[in-house]
């Protein structure tokens, strides 16, 4: 895989460099609530601009239906990128049409432009190779060189991620190089004890990675909504907690496998419950009750790990040499259910281990709860991509960057 350092050494002055970034930031009425992904691509964009390239940044945002939708415009992201760069960023109001063509044609050396949301064109996500390829051809006409740096999208076989690199000289940006280097530390020659903390809502999202980790991790700590399917698999009442009943047999099998292989599977011993889900807009007091994990009332919903579980998980993380964390421990967006997620984050900060926060909601929680991002070994920009890498899958966007 060619690196951006090699590309820069060859010279990019005057060349149109297409940077596939991940600017898929959360928006609230057009306002960006977390600019982490924009900041993550800054080193690549800056280096190319300072080397005299004409930088064309492209990304998706949200899930528009293959047609323009103002709610998913990249205009706010382009404006924020300009603020972070400290220089104006041009914005094209389409992907490959007249605006994109004229915007790129008008770029001076060392200047940056952002084209509109790639998913406004159905060809970006098309299952049909020919349709995707046709869109990639039009994107290729905007550039001389391709740099892949949207790690959060490399697990997608999309035109700008998979097909476009085949049409242009290509290299991996700084972010992708960093992300892949970190993930190799979690899969090759791992320093032990290796502890994995998994949370989030759905156990089905994590089954494949649990399957792989049962042969690699020393301990797996389970929290979040997915914990209740594990508790159900142990025969416990989970009340009205989030439950994937159809996944119980698979979870039972994993519990048995963990026992046979010597992997320590650690589940909550107590949880915070309430009769209803909290109001995340008003943040009104929820007044939860703490109960034992095997004594959840039938009319209550588990919404966070309890204080004894927080202590237990801290003890299981204390001697770790490597830690991977993906998924919050509870409904961290509400202050009454944020303590479990806060505790795990603080445990990682306090640990001498190499710590990796696996993107997605975990990364959002770190920022929302006010933690210093630099206190962690690495915060990934791609939750789904990180998990699929750990599952052992071939990621299309990485495969496309291989020579």
Coordinates of C-alpha atoms in Angstrom, one line a residue:
X1 CA 0.0 0.0 0.0
X2 CA 1.5 3.3 -1.1
X3 CA 1.7 5.9 1.6
X4 CA 1.0 9.6 1.3
X5 CA 4.6 10.2 2.3
X6 CA 5.7 8.4 -0.9
X7 CA 3.2 10.4 -2.9
X8 CA 4.4 13.7 -1.5
X9 CA 8.0 12.7 -2.1
X10 CA 7.1 12.2 -5.8
X11 CA 5.6 15.7 -5.9
X12 CA 1.9 16.8 -6.2
X13 CA 2.3 20.5 -7.0
X14 CA -0.3 21.5 -9.5
X15 CA -2.0 18.1 -9.5
X16 CA -5.7 17.6 -8.7
X17 CA -5.7 15.2 -5.7
X18 CA -9.0 13.6 -4.9
X19 CA -9.2 12.9 -1.1
X20 CA -11.9 10.4 -0.1
X21 CA -12.5 11.6 3.5
X22 CA -15.1 10.7 6.1
X23 CA -16.9 13.9 6.9
X24 CA -20.0 12.0 8.1
X25 CA -20.5 14.2 11.1
X26 CA -23.6 14.4 13.3
X27 CA -25.8 17.5 12.6
X28 CA -28.4 19.2 14.7
X29 CA -30.4 21.6 12.6
X30 CA -27.4 22.1 10.3
X31 CA -25.0 22.6 13.3
X32 CA -22.2 20.1 13.7
X33 CA -22.3 18.5 17.1
X34 CA -19.0 16.6 16.8
X35 CA -16.3 17.6 14.3
X36 CA -13.9 14.7 15.2
X37 CA -14.0 13.2 11.8
X38 CA -13.2 16.5 10.1
X39 CA -10.2 17.1 12.4
X40 CA -9.0 13.5 11.6
X41 CA -8.5 14.2 7.9
X42 CA -6.8 17.6 8.5
X43 CA -3.2 16.3 8.5
X44 CA -3.7 14.8 5.0
X45 CA -5.5 17.8 3.5
X46 CA -2.9 20.2 5.0
X47 CA 0.0 18.3 3.8
X48 CA -1.3 18.1 0.2
X49 CA -2.3 21.8 0.1
X50 CA 1.1 22.8 1.5
X51 CA 2.8 20.7 -1.2
X52 CA 0.9 22.7 -3.8
X53 CA -1.8 20.2 -4.8
X54 CA -5.3 21.2 -5.8
X55 CA -7.2 19.2 -3.2
X56 CA -10.7 17.9 -3.9
X57 CA -12.3 16.5 -0.8
X58 CA -15.3 14.2 -1.1
X59 CA -17.4 12.3 1.4
X60 CA -20.8 10.9 2.2
X61 CA -23.0 12.1 5.0
X62 CA -26.0 10.2 6.3
X63 CA -28.2 8.0 4.2
X64 CA -29.9 10.0 1.5
X65 CA -31.7 8.0 -1.1
X66 CA -29.4 8.6 -4.1
X67 CA -30.7 12.1 -4.7
X68 CA -30.1 15.6 -3.4
X69 CA -31.5 16.2 0.1
X70 CA -30.7 19.5 1.9
X71 CA -30.8 17.7 5.3
X72 CA -27.7 15.8 4.3
X73 CA -25.6 18.6 2.6
X74 CA -21.9 18.7 3.2
X75 CA -22.0 22.5 3.3
X76 CA -21.6 22.7 7.1
X77 CA -18.7 20.2 7.0
X78 CA -17.0 22.3 4.2
X79 CA -17.4 25.4 6.3
X80 CA -15.9 23.8 9.3
X81 CA -13.0 22.3 7.3
X82 CA -12.2 25.9 6.2
X83 CA -12.3 27.1 9.8
X84 CA -9.9 24.4 10.9
X85 CA -7.6 25.0 7.9
X86 CA -7.6 28.7 8.5
X87 CA -8.4 29.4 4.8
X88 CA -11.4 29.4 2.6
X89 CA -12.7 26.1 1.2
X90 CA -14.6 26.2 -2.1
X91 CA -17.9 24.2 -2.1
X92 CA -19.5 22.5 -5.1
X93 CA -23.2 22.1 -4.9
X94 CA -23.2 18.8 -6.8
X95 CA -20.9 15.7 -7.1
X96 CA -19.9 15.4 -10.7
X97 CA -22.0 18.1 -12.5
X98 CA -21.4 21.6 -13.6
X99 CA -20.7 23.0 -10.2
X100 CA -18.2 20.3 -9.3
X101 CA -16.4 20.7 -12.7
X102 CA -16.2 24.5 -12.5
X103 CA -15.2 24.5 -8.8
X104 CA -12.3 22.1 -9.4
X105 CA -11.3 23.9 -12.6
X106 CA -11.1 27.1 -10.6
X107 CA -8.9 25.7 -7.9
X108 CA -5.4 27.3 -7.6
X109 CA -2.4 25.4 -6.4
X110 CA -2.5 24.8 -2.6
X111 CA -6.3 25.4 -2.5
X112 CA -9.0 23.1 -1.2
X113 CA -12.6 22.3 -2.4
X114 CA -15.3 20.0 -1.1
X115 CA -17.8 18.5 -3.4
X116 CA -21.4 17.7 -2.4
X117 CA -22.5 14.5 -0.7
X118 CA -21.4 11.6 -2.8
X119 CA -24.6 9.7 -1.9
X120 CA -26.7 12.3 -3.7
X121 CA -25.8 10.2 -6.7
X122 CA -27.2 6.7 -6.8
X123 CA -24.1 5.4 -8.5
X124 CA -22.1 5.8 -5.3
X125 CA -23.8 3.0 -3.4
X126 CA -25.1 1.0 -6.4
X127 CA -24.9 -2.8 -6.2
X128 CA -24.5 -3.0 -9.9
X129 CA -20.8 -2.9 -10.9
X130 CA -21.4 -1.0 -14.1
X131 CA -23.5 1.7 -12.5
X132 CA -21.0 2.2 -9.8
X133 CA -18.2 2.2 -12.3
X134 CA -19.9 4.8 -14.4
X135 CA -20.0 7.1 -11.4
X136 CA -16.4 6.4 -10.6
X137 CA -15.5 7.4 -14.2
X138 CA -17.1 10.8 -13.7
X139 CA -15.3 11.3 -10.4
X140 CA -12.0 10.3 -11.9
X141 CA -12.4 13.1 -14.5
X142 CA -12.1 15.5 -11.6
X143 CA -8.7 14.4 -10.5
X144 CA -5.2 13.2 -11.3
X145 CA -4.4 11.3 -8.1
X146 CA -6.5 9.5 -5.5
X147 CA -5.8 9.5 -1.7
X148 CA -8.0 7.2 0.4
X149 CA -8.4 8.7 3.9
X150 CA -12.0 7.9 4.9
X151 CA -11.4 5.0 7.2
X152 CA -15.1 5.1 8.4
X153 CA -16.1 4.0 4.9
X154 CA -13.5 1.5 3.9
X155 CA -15.8 -1.4 4.7
X156 CA -18.2 -0.3 2.0
X157 CA -17.9 -1.4 -1.7
X158 CA -18.9 2.1 -2.9
X159 CA -17.7 3.9 -6.1
X160 CA -15.6 6.5 -4.3
X161 CA -14.1 3.9 -2.0
X162 CA -13.6 0.8 -4.1
X163 CA -13.9 1.6 -7.8
X164 CA -12.3 5.1 -8.1
X165 CA -8.8 4.0 -6.8
X166 CA -8.6 1.6 -9.7
X167 CA -8.9 4.5 -12.1
X168 CA -6.2 6.7 -10.7
X169 CA -2.7 6.5 -9.2
X170 CA -3.5 6.1 -5.5
X171 CA -2.1 6.2 -1.9
X172 CA -3.3 5.9 1.6
X173 CA -3.7 9.0 3.7
X174 CA -2.3 9.6 7.1
X175 CA -5.5 8.6 8.9
X176 CA -5.9 5.3 7.2
X177 CA -2.2 4.5 7.7
X178 CA -2.6 5.2 11.4
X179 CA -5.9 3.2 11.7
X180 CA -4.4 0.2 10.0
X181 CA -1.3 0.3 12.1
X182 CA -3.4 0.4 15.3
X183 CA -5.6 -2.5 14.2
X184 CA -2.5 -4.6 13.5
X185 CA -1.5 -4.1 17.1
X186 CA -4.9 -5.7 18.0
X187 CA -4.5 -8.6 15.7
X188 CA -0.8 -9.4 15.3
X189 CA 1.6 -10.0 18.2
X190 CA -0.8 -8.6 20.7
X191 CA 0.6 -7.6 24.1
X192 CA -1.3 -9.5 26.9
X193 CA -3.4 -9.5 28.9
X194 CA -5.7 -8.4 26.0
X195 CA -9.0 -7.1 27.3
X196 CA -12.0 -6.1 25.2
X197 CA -15.0 -4.1 26.4
X198 CA -18.0 -4.3 24.2
X199 CA -21.3 -2.4 24.6
X200 CA -23.9 -0.7 22.4
X201 CA -27.4 -1.6 21.7
X202 CA -27.5 -4.7 19.6
X203 CA -25.7 -7.9 20.3
X204 CA -26.2 -8.9 16.6
X205 CA -23.8 -6.1 15.6
X206 CA -21.1 -7.7 17.7
X207 CA -21.6 -11.4 17.3
X208 CA -19.0 -11.8 14.5
X209 CA -16.3 -9.9 16.3
X210 CA -17.1 -11.8 19.5
X211 CA -16.7 -15.0 17.5
X212 CA -13.2 -13.9 16.5
X213 CA -12.2 -12.5 19.9
X214 CA -13.0 -15.8 21.7
X215 CA -9.8 -17.1 20.1
X216 CA -7.8 -14.0 20.7
X217 CA -8.8 -12.0 23.8
X218 CA -8.1 -12.9 27.4
X219 CA -11.2 -11.2 28.8
X220 CA -14.3 -9.8 27.2
X221 CA -16.4 -7.3 29.3
X222 CA -20.1 -7.0 28.1
X223 CA -22.2 -3.9 28.8
X224 CA -24.8 -1.7 27.1
X225 CA -28.1 -2.9 25.7
X226 CA -26.4 -6.0 24.3
X227 CA -25.8 -7.2 27.9
X228 CA -29.4 -8.1 28.4
X229 CA -29.4 -10.7 25.7
X230 CA -26.4 -12.3 27.5
X231 CA -28.3 -12.1 30.9
X232 CA -31.4 -13.7 29.2
X233 CA -29.1 -16.4 27.8
X234 CA -28.1 -17.2 31.4
X235 CA -31.8 -17.6 32.3
X236 CA -32.3 -14.3 34.0
X237 CA -35.3 -12.0 33.9
X238 CA -34.5 -8.8 31.9
X239 CA -37.9 -7.0 32.2
X240 CA -38.5 -4.6 29.3
X241 CA -34.8 -4.1 28.6
X242 CA -33.5 -4.2 25.1
X243 CA -33.5 -7.8 24.1
X244 CA -32.8 -9.7 20.9
X245 CA -34.6 -12.9 21.6
X246 CA -33.5 -14.5 18.3
X247 CA -29.9 -14.1 19.3
X248 CA -30.1 -15.9 22.6
X249 CA -29.1 -19.4 21.2
X250 CA -26.0 -17.9 19.6
X251 CA -25.1 -16.1 22.8
X252 CA -25.5 -19.3 24.8
X253 CA -23.1 -21.0 22.5
X254 CA -20.6 -18.2 22.9
X255 CA -20.9 -18.4 26.7
X256 CA -20.1 -22.1 26.5
X257 CA -17.2 -21.6 24.1
X258 CA -15.7 -18.9 26.4
X259 CA -15.8 -21.4 29.3
X260 CA -14.1 -24.1 27.2
X261 CA -11.4 -21.9 25.7
X262 CA -10.6 -20.1 29.0
X263 CA -11.7 -16.7 27.8
X264 CA -13.1 -14.8 30.8
X265 CA -16.5 -13.4 29.7
X266 CA -17.5 -10.8 32.3
X267 CA -21.2 -9.7 32.5
X268 CA -22.8 -7.0 34.7
X269 CA -23.6 -8.0 38.3
X270 CA -25.9 -5.0 38.9
X271 CA -27.7 -2.5 36.6
X272 CA -29.6 0.8 36.8
X273 CA -33.3 0.3 35.9
X274 CA -36.3 2.5 35.3
X275 CA -39.9 2.0 34.1
X276 CA -39.3 3.9 30.9
X277 CA -36.6 5.2 28.6
X278 CA -35.3 8.7 29.6
X279 CA -36.0 11.9 27.7
X280 CA -32.7 12.7 25.9
X281 CA -33.9 16.1 24.8
X282 CA -34.8 17.7 28.1
X283 CA -32.5 15.5 30.2
X284 CA -35.2 15.4 32.9
X285 CA -34.2 13.5 36.0
X286 CA -34.8 9.8 35.5
X287 CA -34.4 8.6 39.2
X288 CA -33.2 5.1 38.4
X289 CA -33.0 2.2 40.8
X290 CA -30.0 -0.1 41.2
X291 CA -30.8 -3.8 41.2
X292 CA -28.8 -7.0 40.9
X293 CA -28.4 -8.2 37.3
X294 CA -30.3 -11.4 38.1
X295 CA -33.2 -9.5 39.8
X296 CA -34.4 -7.0 37.1
X297 CA -38.2 -6.4 37.8
X298 CA -40.5 -7.5 34.9
X299 CA -41.7 -3.9 34.4
X300 CA -38.3 -2.2 34.4
X301 CA -35.7 -1.5 31.8
X302 CA -32.0 -1.8 32.3
X303 CA -30.2 1.4 31.1
X304 CA -26.7 1.3 32.5
X305 CA -24.3 -0.9 34.4
X306 CA -24.4 -0.4 38.2
X307 CA -21.7 0.7 40.7
X308 CA -20.6 -2.9 41.6
X309 CA -20.2 -3.7 37.9
X310 CA -18.1 -0.5 37.4
X311 CA -15.8 -1.7 40.2
X312 CA -15.7 -5.2 38.7
X313 CA -14.8 -3.9 35.2
X314 CA -12.1 -1.6 36.7
X315 CA -10.5 -4.6 38.3
X316 CA -10.6 -6.6 35.1
X317 CA -9.0 -3.7 33.2
X318 CA -6.3 -2.9 35.8
X319 CA -3.6 -5.3 34.6
X320 CA -4.3 -5.1 30.9
X321 CA -1.5 -4.5 28.4
X322 CA -3.9 -4.0 25.5
X323 CA -7.5 -2.8 25.6
X324 CA -10.1 -2.4 22.8
X325 CA -13.3 -0.7 23.7
X326 CA -16.3 -0.5 21.4
X327 CA -19.8 0.6 22.5
X328 CA -21.1 2.6 25.5
X329 CA -22.1 0.8 28.7
X330 CA -25.4 2.6 29.0
X331 CA -27.5 5.5 27.7
X332 CA -24.6 7.9 28.1
X333 CA -26.5 10.8 26.5
X334 CA -28.5 11.1 29.7
X335 CA -26.6 12.1 32.8
X336 CA -28.3 9.6 35.0
X337 CA -27.1 6.7 32.8
X338 CA -23.6 8.0 31.9
X339 CA -21.7 6.7 34.8
X340 CA -20.9 3.3 33.4
X341 CA -19.5 4.7 30.2
X342 CA -17.6 7.4 32.1
X343 CA -16.1 4.7 34.4
X344 CA -14.8 2.6 31.5
X345 CA -13.4 5.6 29.8
X346 CA -11.6 6.7 33.0
X347 CA -10.3 3.1 33.5
X348 CA -8.7 3.3 30.0
X349 CA -7.1 6.6 30.8
X350 CA -5.7 5.4 34.1
X351 CA -4.4 2.2 32.5
X352 CA -0.8 1.8 31.3
X353 CA -2.1 -0.4 28.5
X354 CA -2.2 0.5 24.9
X355 CA -5.9 1.6 24.7
X356 CA -8.0 1.8 21.6
X357 CA -11.5 3.4 21.5
X358 CA -13.2 1.7 18.5
X359 CA -15.1 4.6 16.9
X360 CA -18.8 5.1 16.6
X361 CA -20.8 5.8 19.8
X362 CA -17.7 5.1 22.0
X363 CA -15.8 8.0 20.3
X364 CA -18.8 10.2 20.5
X365 CA -19.2 9.4 24.2
X366 CA -15.6 10.3 24.9
X367 CA -16.1 13.7 23.4
X368 CA -19.6 14.3 24.8
X369 CA -18.5 13.4 28.4
X370 CA -15.5 15.8 28.2
X371 CA -12.6 13.4 28.2
X372 CA -9.2 14.4 26.7
X373 CA -8.9 12.5 23.5
X374 CA -5.1 12.5 23.8
X375 CA -5.4 10.5 27.0
X376 CA -6.2 7.4 25.0
X377 CA -3.8 5.4 22.8
X378 CA -6.1 5.8 19.8
X379 CA -9.6 6.8 19.0
X380 CA -10.8 5.3 15.8
X381 CA -12.9 7.2 13.3
X382 CA -14.7 4.1 12.0
X383 CA -16.6 1.8 14.4
X384 CA -18.0 -0.5 11.7
X385 CA -14.7 -0.6 9.8
X386 CA -12.8 -1.4 13.0
X387 CA -15.1 -4.2 13.9
X388 CA -15.0 -5.8 10.4
X389 CA -11.2 -5.6 10.4
X390 CA -11.1 -7.4 13.8
X391 CA -13.6 -10.0 12.4
X392 CA -11.0 -10.8 9.8
X393 CA -12.9 -9.5 6.8
X394 CA -11.3 -8.0 3.7
X395 CA -12.3 -4.3 3.6
X396 CA -12.9 -3.2 0.1
X397 CA -11.5 0.3 0.6
X398 CA -8.2 -1.1 1.9
X399 CA -8.0 -3.8 -0.8
X400 CA -8.4 -1.1 -3.4
X401 CA -5.4 0.8 -2.1
X402 CA -3.1 -2.2 -2.4
X403 CA -0.9 -2.1 -5.4

